């Protein structure tokens, strides 16, 4: 996957990558949990 992004000068690349990974992990975990809850409810 390739991304074209603008990184603010106050961020280091490692901080930005960490936030990106954390946000994507959070999204995936919540999406998986919601899918699992829907499957159990039906």
PDB file of C-alpha atoms in Angstrom:
ATOM      1  CA  UNK A   1       0.000   0.000   0.000  1.00  0.00           C
ATOM      2  CA  UNK A   2       1.264   3.475  -0.828  1.00  0.00           C
ATOM      3  CA  UNK A   3       0.121   6.693   0.806  1.00  0.00           C
ATOM      4  CA  UNK A   4       0.753  10.294  -0.146  1.00  0.00           C
ATOM      5  CA  UNK A   5       0.613  12.295   3.069  1.00  0.00           C
ATOM      6  CA  UNK A   6       1.732  15.505   4.680  1.00  0.00           C
ATOM      7  CA  UNK A   7       3.482  15.116   8.029  1.00  0.00           C
ATOM      8  CA  UNK A   8       3.487  18.159  10.343  1.00  0.00           C
ATOM      9  CA  UNK A   9       7.041  19.343  11.173  1.00  0.00           C
ATOM     10  CA  UNK A  10       6.463  18.751  14.899  1.00  0.00           C
ATOM     11  CA  UNK A  11       6.038  14.986  14.344  1.00  0.00           C
ATOM     12  CA  UNK A  12       8.866  12.571  13.863  1.00  0.00           C
ATOM     13  CA  UNK A  13       8.256   9.884  11.263  1.00  0.00           C
ATOM     14  CA  UNK A  14       8.233   7.192  13.960  1.00  0.00           C
ATOM     15  CA  UNK A  15       5.577   9.081  15.980  1.00  0.00           C
ATOM     16  CA  UNK A  16       3.435   9.489  12.873  1.00  0.00           C
ATOM     17  CA  UNK A  17       3.773   5.821  11.902  1.00  0.00           C
ATOM     18  CA  UNK A  18       2.931   4.823  15.485  1.00  0.00           C
ATOM     19  CA  UNK A  19      -0.236   6.905  15.438  1.00  0.00           C
ATOM     20  CA  UNK A  20      -1.212   5.524  12.036  1.00  0.00           C
ATOM     21  CA  UNK A  21      -0.695   1.941  13.198  1.00  0.00           C
ATOM     22  CA  UNK A  22      -2.591   2.605  16.433  1.00  0.00           C
ATOM     23  CA  UNK A  23      -5.529   4.155  14.605  1.00  0.00           C
ATOM     24  CA  UNK A  24      -5.744   1.348  12.055  1.00  0.00           C
ATOM     25  CA  UNK A  25      -5.476  -1.281  14.801  1.00  0.00           C
ATOM     26  CA  UNK A  26      -8.242   0.452  16.781  1.00  0.00           C
ATOM     27  CA  UNK A  27     -10.485   0.532  13.689  1.00  0.00           C
ATOM     28  CA  UNK A  28      -9.873  -3.133  12.863  1.00  0.00           C
ATOM     29  CA  UNK A  29     -10.449  -4.262  16.449  1.00  0.00           C
ATOM     30  CA  UNK A  30     -13.724  -2.356  16.776  1.00  0.00           C
ATOM     31  CA  UNK A  31     -14.934  -3.485  13.370  1.00  0.00           C
ATOM     32  CA  UNK A  32     -14.153  -7.120  14.234  1.00  0.00           C
ATOM     33  CA  UNK A  33     -15.858  -6.813  17.619  1.00  0.00           C
ATOM     34  CA  UNK A  34     -18.977  -5.292  16.047  1.00  0.00           C
ATOM     35  CA  UNK A  35     -19.100  -8.015  13.383  1.00  0.00           C
ATOM     36  CA  UNK A  36     -18.743 -10.708  16.031  1.00  0.00           C
ATOM     37  CA  UNK A  37     -21.468  -9.141  18.195  1.00  0.00           C
ATOM     38  CA  UNK A  38     -23.823  -9.020  15.178  1.00  0.00           C
ATOM     39  CA  UNK A  39     -23.158 -12.665  14.371  1.00  0.00           C
ATOM     40  CA  UNK A  40     -23.844 -13.735  17.957  1.00  0.00           C
ATOM     41  CA  UNK A  41     -27.048 -11.677  18.162  1.00  0.00           C
ATOM     42  CA  UNK A  42     -28.580 -13.352  15.109  1.00  0.00           C
TER      43      UNK A  42
END
